[in-house]
CSV table of C-alpha atoms in Angstrom, one decimal:
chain,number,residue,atom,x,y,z
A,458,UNK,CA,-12.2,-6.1,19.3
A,459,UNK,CA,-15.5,-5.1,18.0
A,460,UNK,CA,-16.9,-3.7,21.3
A,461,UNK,CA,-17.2,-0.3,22.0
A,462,UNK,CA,-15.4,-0.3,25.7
A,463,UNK,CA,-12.9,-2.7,24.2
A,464,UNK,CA,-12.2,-0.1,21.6
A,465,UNK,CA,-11.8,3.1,23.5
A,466,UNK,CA,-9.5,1.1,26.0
A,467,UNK,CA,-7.3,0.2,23.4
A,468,UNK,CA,-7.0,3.3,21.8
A,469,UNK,CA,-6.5,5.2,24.9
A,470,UNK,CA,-3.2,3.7,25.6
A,471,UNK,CA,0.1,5.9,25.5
A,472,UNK,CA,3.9,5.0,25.2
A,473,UNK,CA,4.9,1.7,25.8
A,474,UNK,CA,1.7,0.0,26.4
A,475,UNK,CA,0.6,1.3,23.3
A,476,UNK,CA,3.8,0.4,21.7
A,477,UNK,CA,3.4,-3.4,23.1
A,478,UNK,CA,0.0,-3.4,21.5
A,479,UNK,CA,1.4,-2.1,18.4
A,480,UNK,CA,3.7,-4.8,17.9
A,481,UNK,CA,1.4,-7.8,19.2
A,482,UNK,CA,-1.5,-6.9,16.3
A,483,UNK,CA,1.6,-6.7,13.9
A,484,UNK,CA,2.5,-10.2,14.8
A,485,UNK,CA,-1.2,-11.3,14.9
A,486,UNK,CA,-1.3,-10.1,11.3
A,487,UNK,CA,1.6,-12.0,10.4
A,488,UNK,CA,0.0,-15.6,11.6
A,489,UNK,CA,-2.4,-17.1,9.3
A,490,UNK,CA,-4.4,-18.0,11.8
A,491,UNK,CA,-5.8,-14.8,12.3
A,492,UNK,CA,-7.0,-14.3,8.8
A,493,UNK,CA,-10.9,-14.2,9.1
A,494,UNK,CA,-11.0,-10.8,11.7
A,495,UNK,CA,-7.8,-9.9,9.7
A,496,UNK,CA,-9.2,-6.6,8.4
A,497,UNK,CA,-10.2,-5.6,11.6
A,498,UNK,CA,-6.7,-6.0,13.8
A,499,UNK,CA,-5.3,-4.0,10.7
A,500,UNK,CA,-8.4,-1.1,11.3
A,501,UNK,CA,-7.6,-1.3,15.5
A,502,UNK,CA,-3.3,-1.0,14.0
A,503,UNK,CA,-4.4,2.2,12.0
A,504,UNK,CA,-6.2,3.2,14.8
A,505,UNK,CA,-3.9,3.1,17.3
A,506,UNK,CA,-0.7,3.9,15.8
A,507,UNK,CA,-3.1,7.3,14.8
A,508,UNK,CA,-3.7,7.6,18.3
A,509,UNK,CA,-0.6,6.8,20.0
A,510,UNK,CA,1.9,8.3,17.3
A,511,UNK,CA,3.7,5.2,17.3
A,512,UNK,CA,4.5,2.4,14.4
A,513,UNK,CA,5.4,-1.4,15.4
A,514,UNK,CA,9.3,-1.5,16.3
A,515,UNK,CA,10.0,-4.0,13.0
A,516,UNK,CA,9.2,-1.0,10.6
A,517,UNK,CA,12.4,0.3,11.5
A,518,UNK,CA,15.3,0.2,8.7
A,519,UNK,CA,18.6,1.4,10.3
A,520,UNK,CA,21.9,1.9,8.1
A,521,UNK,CA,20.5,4.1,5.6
A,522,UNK,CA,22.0,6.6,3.3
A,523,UNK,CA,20.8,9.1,0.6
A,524,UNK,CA,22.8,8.9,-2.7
A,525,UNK,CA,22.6,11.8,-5.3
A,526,UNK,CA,19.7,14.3,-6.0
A,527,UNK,CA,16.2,13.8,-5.6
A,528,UNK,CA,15.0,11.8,-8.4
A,529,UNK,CA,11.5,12.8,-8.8
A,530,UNK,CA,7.7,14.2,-6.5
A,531,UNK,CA,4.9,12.6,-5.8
A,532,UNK,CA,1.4,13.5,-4.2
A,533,UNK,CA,3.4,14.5,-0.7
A,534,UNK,CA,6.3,13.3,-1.0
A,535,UNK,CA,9.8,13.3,-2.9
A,536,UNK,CA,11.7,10.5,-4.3
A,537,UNK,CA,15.0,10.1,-3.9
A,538,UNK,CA,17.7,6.8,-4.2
A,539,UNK,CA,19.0,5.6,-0.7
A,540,UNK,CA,21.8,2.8,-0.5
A,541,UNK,CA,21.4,0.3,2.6
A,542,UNK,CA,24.3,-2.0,3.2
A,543,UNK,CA,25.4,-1.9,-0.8
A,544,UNK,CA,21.5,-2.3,-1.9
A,545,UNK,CA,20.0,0.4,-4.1
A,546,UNK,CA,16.5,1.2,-2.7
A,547,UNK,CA,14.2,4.0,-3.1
A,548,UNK,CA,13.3,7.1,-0.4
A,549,UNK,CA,9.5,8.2,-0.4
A,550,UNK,CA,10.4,11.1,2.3
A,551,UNK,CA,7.4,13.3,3.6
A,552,UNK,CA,7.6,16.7,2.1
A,553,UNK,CA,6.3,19.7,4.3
A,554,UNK,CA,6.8,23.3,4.2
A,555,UNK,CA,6.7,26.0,6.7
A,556,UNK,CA,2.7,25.7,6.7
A,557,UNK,CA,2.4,22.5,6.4
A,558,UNK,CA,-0.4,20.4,8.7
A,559,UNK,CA,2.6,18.9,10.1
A,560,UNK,CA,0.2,16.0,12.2
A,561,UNK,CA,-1.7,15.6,8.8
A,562,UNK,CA,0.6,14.9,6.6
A,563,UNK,CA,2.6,12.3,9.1
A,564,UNK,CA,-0.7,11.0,9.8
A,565,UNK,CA,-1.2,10.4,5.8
A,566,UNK,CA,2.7,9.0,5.2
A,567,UNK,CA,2.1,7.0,8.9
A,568,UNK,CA,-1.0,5.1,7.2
A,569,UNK,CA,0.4,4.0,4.2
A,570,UNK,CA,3.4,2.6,5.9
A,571,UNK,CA,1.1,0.8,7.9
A,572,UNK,CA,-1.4,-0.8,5.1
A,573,UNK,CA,1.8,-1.4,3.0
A,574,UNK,CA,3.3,-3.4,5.1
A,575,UNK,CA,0.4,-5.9,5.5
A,576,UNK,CA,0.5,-6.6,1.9
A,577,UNK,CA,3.4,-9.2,-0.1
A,578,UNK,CA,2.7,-10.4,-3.4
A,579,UNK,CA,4.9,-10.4,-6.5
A,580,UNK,CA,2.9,-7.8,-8.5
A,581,UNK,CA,3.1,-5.3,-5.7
A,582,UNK,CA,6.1,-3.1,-4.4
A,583,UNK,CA,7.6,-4.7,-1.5
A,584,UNK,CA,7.6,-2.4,1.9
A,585,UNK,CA,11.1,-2.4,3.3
A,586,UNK,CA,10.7,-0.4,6.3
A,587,UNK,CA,10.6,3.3,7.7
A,588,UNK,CA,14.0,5.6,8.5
A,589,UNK,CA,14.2,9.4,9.4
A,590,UNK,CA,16.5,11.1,7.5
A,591,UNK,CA,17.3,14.7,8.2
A,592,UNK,CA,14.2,14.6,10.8
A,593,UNK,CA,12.2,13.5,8.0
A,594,UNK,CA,10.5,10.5,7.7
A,595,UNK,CA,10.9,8.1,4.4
A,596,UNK,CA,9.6,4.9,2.9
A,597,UNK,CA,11.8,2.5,1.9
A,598,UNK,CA,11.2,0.1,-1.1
A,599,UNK,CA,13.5,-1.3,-3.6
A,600,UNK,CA,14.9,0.9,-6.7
A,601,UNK,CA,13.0,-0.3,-9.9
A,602,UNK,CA,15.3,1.3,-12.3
A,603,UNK,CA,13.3,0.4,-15.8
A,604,UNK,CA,10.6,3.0,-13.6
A,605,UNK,CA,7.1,3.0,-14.1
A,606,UNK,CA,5.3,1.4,-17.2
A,607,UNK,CA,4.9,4.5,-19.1
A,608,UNK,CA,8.6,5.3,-19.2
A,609,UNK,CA,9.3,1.4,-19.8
A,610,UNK,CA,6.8,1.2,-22.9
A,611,UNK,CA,8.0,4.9,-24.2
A,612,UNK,CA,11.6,3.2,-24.4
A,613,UNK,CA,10.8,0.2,-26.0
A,614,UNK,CA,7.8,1.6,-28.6
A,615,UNK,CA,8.2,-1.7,-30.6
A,616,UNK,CA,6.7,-4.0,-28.3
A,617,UNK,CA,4.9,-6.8,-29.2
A,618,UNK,CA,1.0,-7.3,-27.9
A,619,UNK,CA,1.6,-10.2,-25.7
A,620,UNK,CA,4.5,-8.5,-23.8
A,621,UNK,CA,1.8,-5.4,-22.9
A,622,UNK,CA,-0.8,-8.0,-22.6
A,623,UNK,CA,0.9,-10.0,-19.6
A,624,UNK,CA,1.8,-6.7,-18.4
A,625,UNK,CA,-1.9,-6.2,-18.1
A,626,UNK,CA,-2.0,-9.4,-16.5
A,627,UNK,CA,0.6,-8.8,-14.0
A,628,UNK,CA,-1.7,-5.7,-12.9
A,629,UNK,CA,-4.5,-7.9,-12.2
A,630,UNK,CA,-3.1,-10.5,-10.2
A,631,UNK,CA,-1.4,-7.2,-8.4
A,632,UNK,CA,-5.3,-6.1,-7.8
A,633,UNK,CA,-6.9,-9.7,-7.6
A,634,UNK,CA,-4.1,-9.9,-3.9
A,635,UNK,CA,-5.4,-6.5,-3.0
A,636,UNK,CA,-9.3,-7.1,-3.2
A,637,UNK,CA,-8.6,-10.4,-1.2
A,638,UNK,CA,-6.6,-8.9,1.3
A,639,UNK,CA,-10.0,-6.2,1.9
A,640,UNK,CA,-8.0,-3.3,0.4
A,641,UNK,CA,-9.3,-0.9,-2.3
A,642,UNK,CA,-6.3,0.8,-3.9
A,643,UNK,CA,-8.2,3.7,-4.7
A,644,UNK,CA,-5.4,5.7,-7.3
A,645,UNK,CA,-4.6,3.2,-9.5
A,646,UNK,CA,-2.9,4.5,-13.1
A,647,UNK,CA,-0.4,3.8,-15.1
A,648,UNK,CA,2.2,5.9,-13.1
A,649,UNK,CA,1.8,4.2,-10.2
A,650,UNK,CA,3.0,0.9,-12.0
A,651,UNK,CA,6.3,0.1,-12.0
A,652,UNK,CA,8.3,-2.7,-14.0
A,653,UNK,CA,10.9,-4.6,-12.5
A,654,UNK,CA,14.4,-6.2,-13.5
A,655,UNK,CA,12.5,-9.1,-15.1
A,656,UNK,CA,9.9,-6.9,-16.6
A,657,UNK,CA,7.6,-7.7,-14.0
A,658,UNK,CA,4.4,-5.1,-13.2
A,659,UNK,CA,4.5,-4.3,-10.0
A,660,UNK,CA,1.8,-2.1,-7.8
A,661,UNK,CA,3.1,1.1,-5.7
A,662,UNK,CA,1.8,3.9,-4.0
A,663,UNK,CA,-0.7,2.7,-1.2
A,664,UNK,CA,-0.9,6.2,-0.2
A,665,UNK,CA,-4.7,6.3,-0.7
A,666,UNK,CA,-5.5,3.1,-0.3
A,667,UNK,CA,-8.0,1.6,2.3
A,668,UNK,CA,-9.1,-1.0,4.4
A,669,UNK,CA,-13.1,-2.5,3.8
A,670,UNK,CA,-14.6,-5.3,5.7
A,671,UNK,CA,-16.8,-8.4,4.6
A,672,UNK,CA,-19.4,-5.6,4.8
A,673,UNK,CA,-17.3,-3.1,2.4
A,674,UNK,CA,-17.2,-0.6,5.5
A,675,UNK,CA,-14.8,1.3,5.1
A,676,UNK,CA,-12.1,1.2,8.0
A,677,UNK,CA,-9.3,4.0,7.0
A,678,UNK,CA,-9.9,6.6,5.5
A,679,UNK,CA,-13.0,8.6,3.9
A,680,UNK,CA,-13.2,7.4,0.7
A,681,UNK,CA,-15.4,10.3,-1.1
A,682,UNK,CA,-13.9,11.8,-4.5
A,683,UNK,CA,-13.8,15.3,-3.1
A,684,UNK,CA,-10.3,14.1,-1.6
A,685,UNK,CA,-7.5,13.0,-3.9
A,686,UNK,CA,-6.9,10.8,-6.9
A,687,UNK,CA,-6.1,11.7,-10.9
A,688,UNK,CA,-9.8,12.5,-12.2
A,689,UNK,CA,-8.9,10.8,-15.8
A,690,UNK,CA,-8.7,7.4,-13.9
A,691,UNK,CA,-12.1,7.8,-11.7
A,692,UNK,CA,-15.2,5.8,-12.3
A,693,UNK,CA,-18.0,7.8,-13.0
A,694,UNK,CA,-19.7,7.2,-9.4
A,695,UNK,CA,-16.8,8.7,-8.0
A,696,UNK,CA,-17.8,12.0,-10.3
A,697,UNK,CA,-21.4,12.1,-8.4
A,698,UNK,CA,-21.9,13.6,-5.0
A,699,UNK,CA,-21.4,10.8,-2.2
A,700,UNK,CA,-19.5,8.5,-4.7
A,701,UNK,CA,-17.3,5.8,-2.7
A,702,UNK,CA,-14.2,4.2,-3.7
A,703,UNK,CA,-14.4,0.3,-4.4
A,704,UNK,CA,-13.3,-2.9,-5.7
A,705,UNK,CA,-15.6,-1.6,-8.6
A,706,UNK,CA,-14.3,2.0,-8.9
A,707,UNK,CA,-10.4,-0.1,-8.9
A,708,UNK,CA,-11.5,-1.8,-11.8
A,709,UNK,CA,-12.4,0.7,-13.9
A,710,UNK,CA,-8.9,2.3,-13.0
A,711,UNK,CA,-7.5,-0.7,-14.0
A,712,UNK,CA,-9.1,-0.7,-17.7
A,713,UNK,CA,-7.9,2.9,-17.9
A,714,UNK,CA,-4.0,1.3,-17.2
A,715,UNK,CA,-4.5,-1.2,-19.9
A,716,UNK,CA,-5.4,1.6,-21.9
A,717,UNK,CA,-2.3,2.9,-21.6
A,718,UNK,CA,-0.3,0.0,-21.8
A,719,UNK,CA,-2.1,-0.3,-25.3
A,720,UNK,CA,-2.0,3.1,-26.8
A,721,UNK,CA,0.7,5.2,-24.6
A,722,UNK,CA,-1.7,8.0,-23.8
A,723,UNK,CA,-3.8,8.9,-21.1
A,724,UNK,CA,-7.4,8.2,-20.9
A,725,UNK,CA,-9.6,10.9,-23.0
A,726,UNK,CA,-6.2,12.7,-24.2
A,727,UNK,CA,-8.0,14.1,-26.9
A,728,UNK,CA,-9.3,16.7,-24.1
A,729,UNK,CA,-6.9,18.9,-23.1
A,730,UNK,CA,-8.2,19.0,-18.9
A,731,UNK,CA,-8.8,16.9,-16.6
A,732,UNK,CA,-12.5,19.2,-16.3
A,733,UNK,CA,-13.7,17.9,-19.7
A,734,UNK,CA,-12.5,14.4,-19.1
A,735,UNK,CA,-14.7,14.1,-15.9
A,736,UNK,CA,-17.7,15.7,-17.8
A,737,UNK,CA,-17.2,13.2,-20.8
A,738,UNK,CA,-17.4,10.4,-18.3
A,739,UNK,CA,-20.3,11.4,-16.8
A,740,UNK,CA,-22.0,12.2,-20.3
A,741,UNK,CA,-21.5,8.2,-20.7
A,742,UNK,CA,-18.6,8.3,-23.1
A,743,UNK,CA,-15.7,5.8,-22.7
A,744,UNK,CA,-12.2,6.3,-24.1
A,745,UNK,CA,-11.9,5.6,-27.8
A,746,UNK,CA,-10.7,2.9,-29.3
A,747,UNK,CA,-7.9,3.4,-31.6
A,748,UNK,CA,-7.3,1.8,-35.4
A,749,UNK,CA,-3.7,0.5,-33.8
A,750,UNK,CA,-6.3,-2.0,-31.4
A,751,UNK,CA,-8.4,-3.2,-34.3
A,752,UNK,CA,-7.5,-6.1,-36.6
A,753,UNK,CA,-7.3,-9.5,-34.7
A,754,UNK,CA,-9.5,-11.4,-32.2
A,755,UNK,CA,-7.3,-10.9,-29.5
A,756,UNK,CA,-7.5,-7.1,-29.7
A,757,UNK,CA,-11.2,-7.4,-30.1
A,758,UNK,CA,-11.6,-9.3,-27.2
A,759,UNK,CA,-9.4,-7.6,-25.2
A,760,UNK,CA,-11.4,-4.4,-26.1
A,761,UNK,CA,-14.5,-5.9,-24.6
A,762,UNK,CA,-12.9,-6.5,-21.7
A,763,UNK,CA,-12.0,-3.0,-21.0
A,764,UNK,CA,-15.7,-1.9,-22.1
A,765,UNK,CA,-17.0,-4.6,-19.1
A,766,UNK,CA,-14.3,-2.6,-17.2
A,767,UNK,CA,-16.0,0.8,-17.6
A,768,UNK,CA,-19.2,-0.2,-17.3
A,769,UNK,CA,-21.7,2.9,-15.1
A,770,UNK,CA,-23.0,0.4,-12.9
A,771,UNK,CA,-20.1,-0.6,-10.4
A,772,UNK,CA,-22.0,-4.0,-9.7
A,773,UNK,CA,-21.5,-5.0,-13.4
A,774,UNK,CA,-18.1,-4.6,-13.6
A,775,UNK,CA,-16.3,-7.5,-13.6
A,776,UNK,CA,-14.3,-8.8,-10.4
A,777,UNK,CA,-10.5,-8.8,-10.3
A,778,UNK,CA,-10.7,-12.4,-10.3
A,779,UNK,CA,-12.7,-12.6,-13.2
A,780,UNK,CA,-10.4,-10.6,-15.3
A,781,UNK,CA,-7.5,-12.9,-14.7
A,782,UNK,CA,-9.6,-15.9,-15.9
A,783,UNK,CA,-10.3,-13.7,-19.4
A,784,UNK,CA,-6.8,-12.5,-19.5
A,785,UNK,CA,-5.5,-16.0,-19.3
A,786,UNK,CA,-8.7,-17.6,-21.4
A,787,UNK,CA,-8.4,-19.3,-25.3
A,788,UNK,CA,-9.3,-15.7,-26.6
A,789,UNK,CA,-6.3,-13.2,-25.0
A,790,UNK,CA,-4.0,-15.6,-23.6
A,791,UNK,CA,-1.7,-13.6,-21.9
A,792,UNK,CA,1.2,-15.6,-19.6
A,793,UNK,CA,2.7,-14.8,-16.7
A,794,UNK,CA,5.9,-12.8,-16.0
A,795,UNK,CA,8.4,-15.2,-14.7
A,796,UNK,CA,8.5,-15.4,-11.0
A,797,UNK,CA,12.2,-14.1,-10.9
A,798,UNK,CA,12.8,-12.9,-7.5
A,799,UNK,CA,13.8,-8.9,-8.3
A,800,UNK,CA,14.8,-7.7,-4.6
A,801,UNK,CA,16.1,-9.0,-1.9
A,802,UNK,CA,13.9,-10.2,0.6
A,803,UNK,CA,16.2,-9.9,3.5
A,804,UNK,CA,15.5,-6.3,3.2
A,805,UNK,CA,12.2,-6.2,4.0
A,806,UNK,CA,10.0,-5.6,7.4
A,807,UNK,CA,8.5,-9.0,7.0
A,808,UNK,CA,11.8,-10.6,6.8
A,809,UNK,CA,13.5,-8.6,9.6
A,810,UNK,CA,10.7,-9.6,12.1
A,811,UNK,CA,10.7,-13.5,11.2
A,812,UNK,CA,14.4,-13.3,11.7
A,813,UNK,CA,14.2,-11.9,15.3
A,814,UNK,CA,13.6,-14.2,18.2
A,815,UNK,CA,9.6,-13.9,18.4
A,816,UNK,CA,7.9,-14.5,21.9
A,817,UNK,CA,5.2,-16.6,22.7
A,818,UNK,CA,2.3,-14.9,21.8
A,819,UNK,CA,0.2,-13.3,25.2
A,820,UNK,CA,-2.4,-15.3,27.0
A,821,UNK,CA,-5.7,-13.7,26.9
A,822,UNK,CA,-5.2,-12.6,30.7
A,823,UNK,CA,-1.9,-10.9,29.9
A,824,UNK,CA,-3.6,-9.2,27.4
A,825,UNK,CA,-6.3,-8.1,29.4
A,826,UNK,CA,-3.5,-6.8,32.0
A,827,UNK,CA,-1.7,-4.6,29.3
A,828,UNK,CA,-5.3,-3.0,28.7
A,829,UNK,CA,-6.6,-2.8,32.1
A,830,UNK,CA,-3.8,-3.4,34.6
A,831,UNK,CA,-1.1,-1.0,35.6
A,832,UNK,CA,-0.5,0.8,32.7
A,833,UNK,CA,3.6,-0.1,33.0
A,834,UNK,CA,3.3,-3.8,33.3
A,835,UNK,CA,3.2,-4.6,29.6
A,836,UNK,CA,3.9,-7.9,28.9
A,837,UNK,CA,6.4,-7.9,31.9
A,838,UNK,CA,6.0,-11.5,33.6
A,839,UNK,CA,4.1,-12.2,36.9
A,840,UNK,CA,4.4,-14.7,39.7
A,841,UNK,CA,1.4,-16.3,38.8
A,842,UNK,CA,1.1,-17.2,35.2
A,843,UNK,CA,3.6,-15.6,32.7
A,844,UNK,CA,7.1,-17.7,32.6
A,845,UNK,CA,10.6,-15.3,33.1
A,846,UNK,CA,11.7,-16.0,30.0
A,847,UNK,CA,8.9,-14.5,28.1
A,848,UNK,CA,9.5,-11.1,29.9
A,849,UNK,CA,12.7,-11.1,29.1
A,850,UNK,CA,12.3,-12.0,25.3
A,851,UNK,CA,9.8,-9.1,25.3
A,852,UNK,CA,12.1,-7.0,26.6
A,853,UNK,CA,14.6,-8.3,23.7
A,854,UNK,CA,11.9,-7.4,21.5
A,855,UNK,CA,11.8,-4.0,22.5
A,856,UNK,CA,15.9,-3.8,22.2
A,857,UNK,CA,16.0,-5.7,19.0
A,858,UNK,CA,14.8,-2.8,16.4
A,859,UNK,CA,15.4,0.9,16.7
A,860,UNK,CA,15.4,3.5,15.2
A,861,UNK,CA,17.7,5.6,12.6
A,862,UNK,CA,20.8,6.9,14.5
A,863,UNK,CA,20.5,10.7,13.1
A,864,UNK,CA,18.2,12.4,15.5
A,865,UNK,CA,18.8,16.2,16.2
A,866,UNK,CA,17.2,18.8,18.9
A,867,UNK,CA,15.7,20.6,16.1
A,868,UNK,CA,13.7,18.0,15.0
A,869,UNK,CA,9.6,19.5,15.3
A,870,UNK,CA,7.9,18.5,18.1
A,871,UNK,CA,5.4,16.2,15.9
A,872,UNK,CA,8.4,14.5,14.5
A,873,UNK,CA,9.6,13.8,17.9
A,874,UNK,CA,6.1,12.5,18.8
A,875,UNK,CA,5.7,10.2,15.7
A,876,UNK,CA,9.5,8.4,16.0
A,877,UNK,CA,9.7,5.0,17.4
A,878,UNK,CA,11.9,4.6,20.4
């Protein structure tokens, strides 16, 4: 998959040999087998689903309904609450305006659909699937009514420091997944934490997040500061020309969240913009330490921690992994958040596909047919070597999962392009 010919073959296929593709790398991601070139099948996915306008068929969440007013607006897009057979979820639906980039921003909401959906752990938002509603496309994840952690500490002030401390915790097993799994979050902030029934931290918003290899390459999207992120949460090499998001630049987001957690106030909210923050930052400084965090050895350890965190040099940050073994250590001793399940996994895109009557995964030959045979063969059998029945359980693939039911002759000719069939 590395090859350059391979590459530009693969990328160059349209409609349903591009939707076959589609779905085969999805499966492939979903073996455990295939976890050592796993980063790479989920840069080709990107790739092709960017190319193609397509997403795998088992993204698609029918039966869904909007319920009330929107609830609340992210970076580019709105939240609302959707109901799907008698399940509260939440609707992340694209926002775009008359001059909207219409391919950009589908292009943007397409790629975090895709990267979510790689990703399950209990410290990170499940992905439930994709709908078009009203010719717009949403996200679908479950309703976390307590709501991010901000709004969960500011309505319970009284709360004791090992509570926020395996709060902090729950963040960093969130982040320990994520660096495994290749992926740099890259906006990480106390907003984009949300708590769960059980008062469980749980990651969200994967809308800048990207894809690195054993290398740190990076395989989605440009990851220079001049983009997008909340300034008060970047490490100061993302402040200097050429800086890169990292596994280090996520860990200094990540003591800015604890900083939070601890004082209920943003990082540097003695300055009044995000302009004097940045310079502060660059100038060395560090957010304060407040008298409410002195007084024991667990607040002075934990303090440290953060300081490691924020460290200029990216290298001597700690690792995710490391911060879990001083969260859990003799001096903080945080403990985990129960492991209550707090949604329903029959409701997500993982579930949904392992329910479905998988195929036999393609020989290599069949493979090399859907990339350089007749373009309409897909994984249709042959007389030679591919059995009936696994052209017809690809074809009952293909029939399994579609897409929402509301689709209209106004819908923009990009939207058209980028719904599944």
């Amino acid at each position: 998959m590395q090859q350059a010919w391979f590459r530009a073959r693969l990328l160059g296929s349209r409609d349903e040999k591009a939707q076959g593709l589609l779905d085969l790398m999805q499966d492939l991601l979903d073996l455990d087998s295939f976890s050592v070139i796993r980063p790479l099948i989920c840069k080709r996915l990107l790739e092709l689903s960017e190319a193609s306008g397509r997403h795998p068929h088992c993204f698609a969440l029918p039966g869904l309904q909007k319920v009330g007013l929107q609830v609340a607006a992210g970076g580019f897009g709105d939240i609302w609450k959707g109901l799907v057979r008698g399940q509260i979820v939440s609707l992340k639906i694209v926002r775009l305006f008359e001059d909207s980039d219409i391919k950009a921003v589908l292009k943007d909401f397409t790629r975090e659909a895709l990267v979510w959906r790689q990703l399950c752990h209990p410290n990170l938002l499940p992905f439930f699937g994709v709908y078009y509603f009203d010719t717009r496309l949403c996200l679908v994840s479950p309703w976390m009514e307590n709501g991010n952690i901000m709004q969960f500490l500011k309505r319970e002030p009284i709360m004791m420091i090992m509570v926020r401390v395996s709060l902090m915790l729950d963040v960093a097993l969130g982040l320990q997944y994520l660096h495994e799994q290749k992926v740099i979050h890259g906006d990480l902030k106390a907003i984009n934490v949300l708590v769960t029934p059980s008062r469980r931290a749980c990651i969200c918003d994967f809308g800048l997040s990207s894809i690195v290899n054993e290398i740190t390459l990076q395989l989605s999207q440009s990851s220079s500061v001049g983009q997008k992120g909340t300034p008060r949460y970047h490490a100061p090499e993302l402040l200097r020309p050429r800086g890169k998001k990292s596994a280090g630049s996520d860990v200094y987001a990540f003591g800015c969240v604890c900083y939070e957690i601890l004082t209920e106030k943003v990082p540097f909210y003695e300055e009044k913009n995000d302009m004097s923050a940045m310079l502060q930052v660059l100038d060395g400084k560090r957010p304060s330490r407040p008298v409410s965090c002195i007084g024991t050895p667990q607040l002075d350890s934990l303090w440290d921690l953060l300081q490691n965190c924020w460290e200029d040099d990216p290298q001597k940050r700690p690792k995710a992994s490391q911060i879990v073994d001083c969260l859990v250590g003799p001096l903080i001793h945080a403990t985990m958040t129960s492991s209550t399940t707090d949604w329903d996994e029959k409701f997500t895109s993982r579930f949904r596909r392992s329910s479905q009557a998988r195929p036999l995964l393609p020989s290599i030959p069949q493979i090399e047919r859907m990339l350089f045979g007749d373009g309409d063969e897909g994984l249709e059998p042959t007389e030679k070597t591919d059995s009936p029945e696994l052209g017809r359980q690809n074809k009952r693939r293909h029939e399994d999962v579609t897409s929402a039911p509301n689709s209209s002759d106004n819908i923009h000719p990009e939207l058209k392009r980028w719904r599944s069939d």
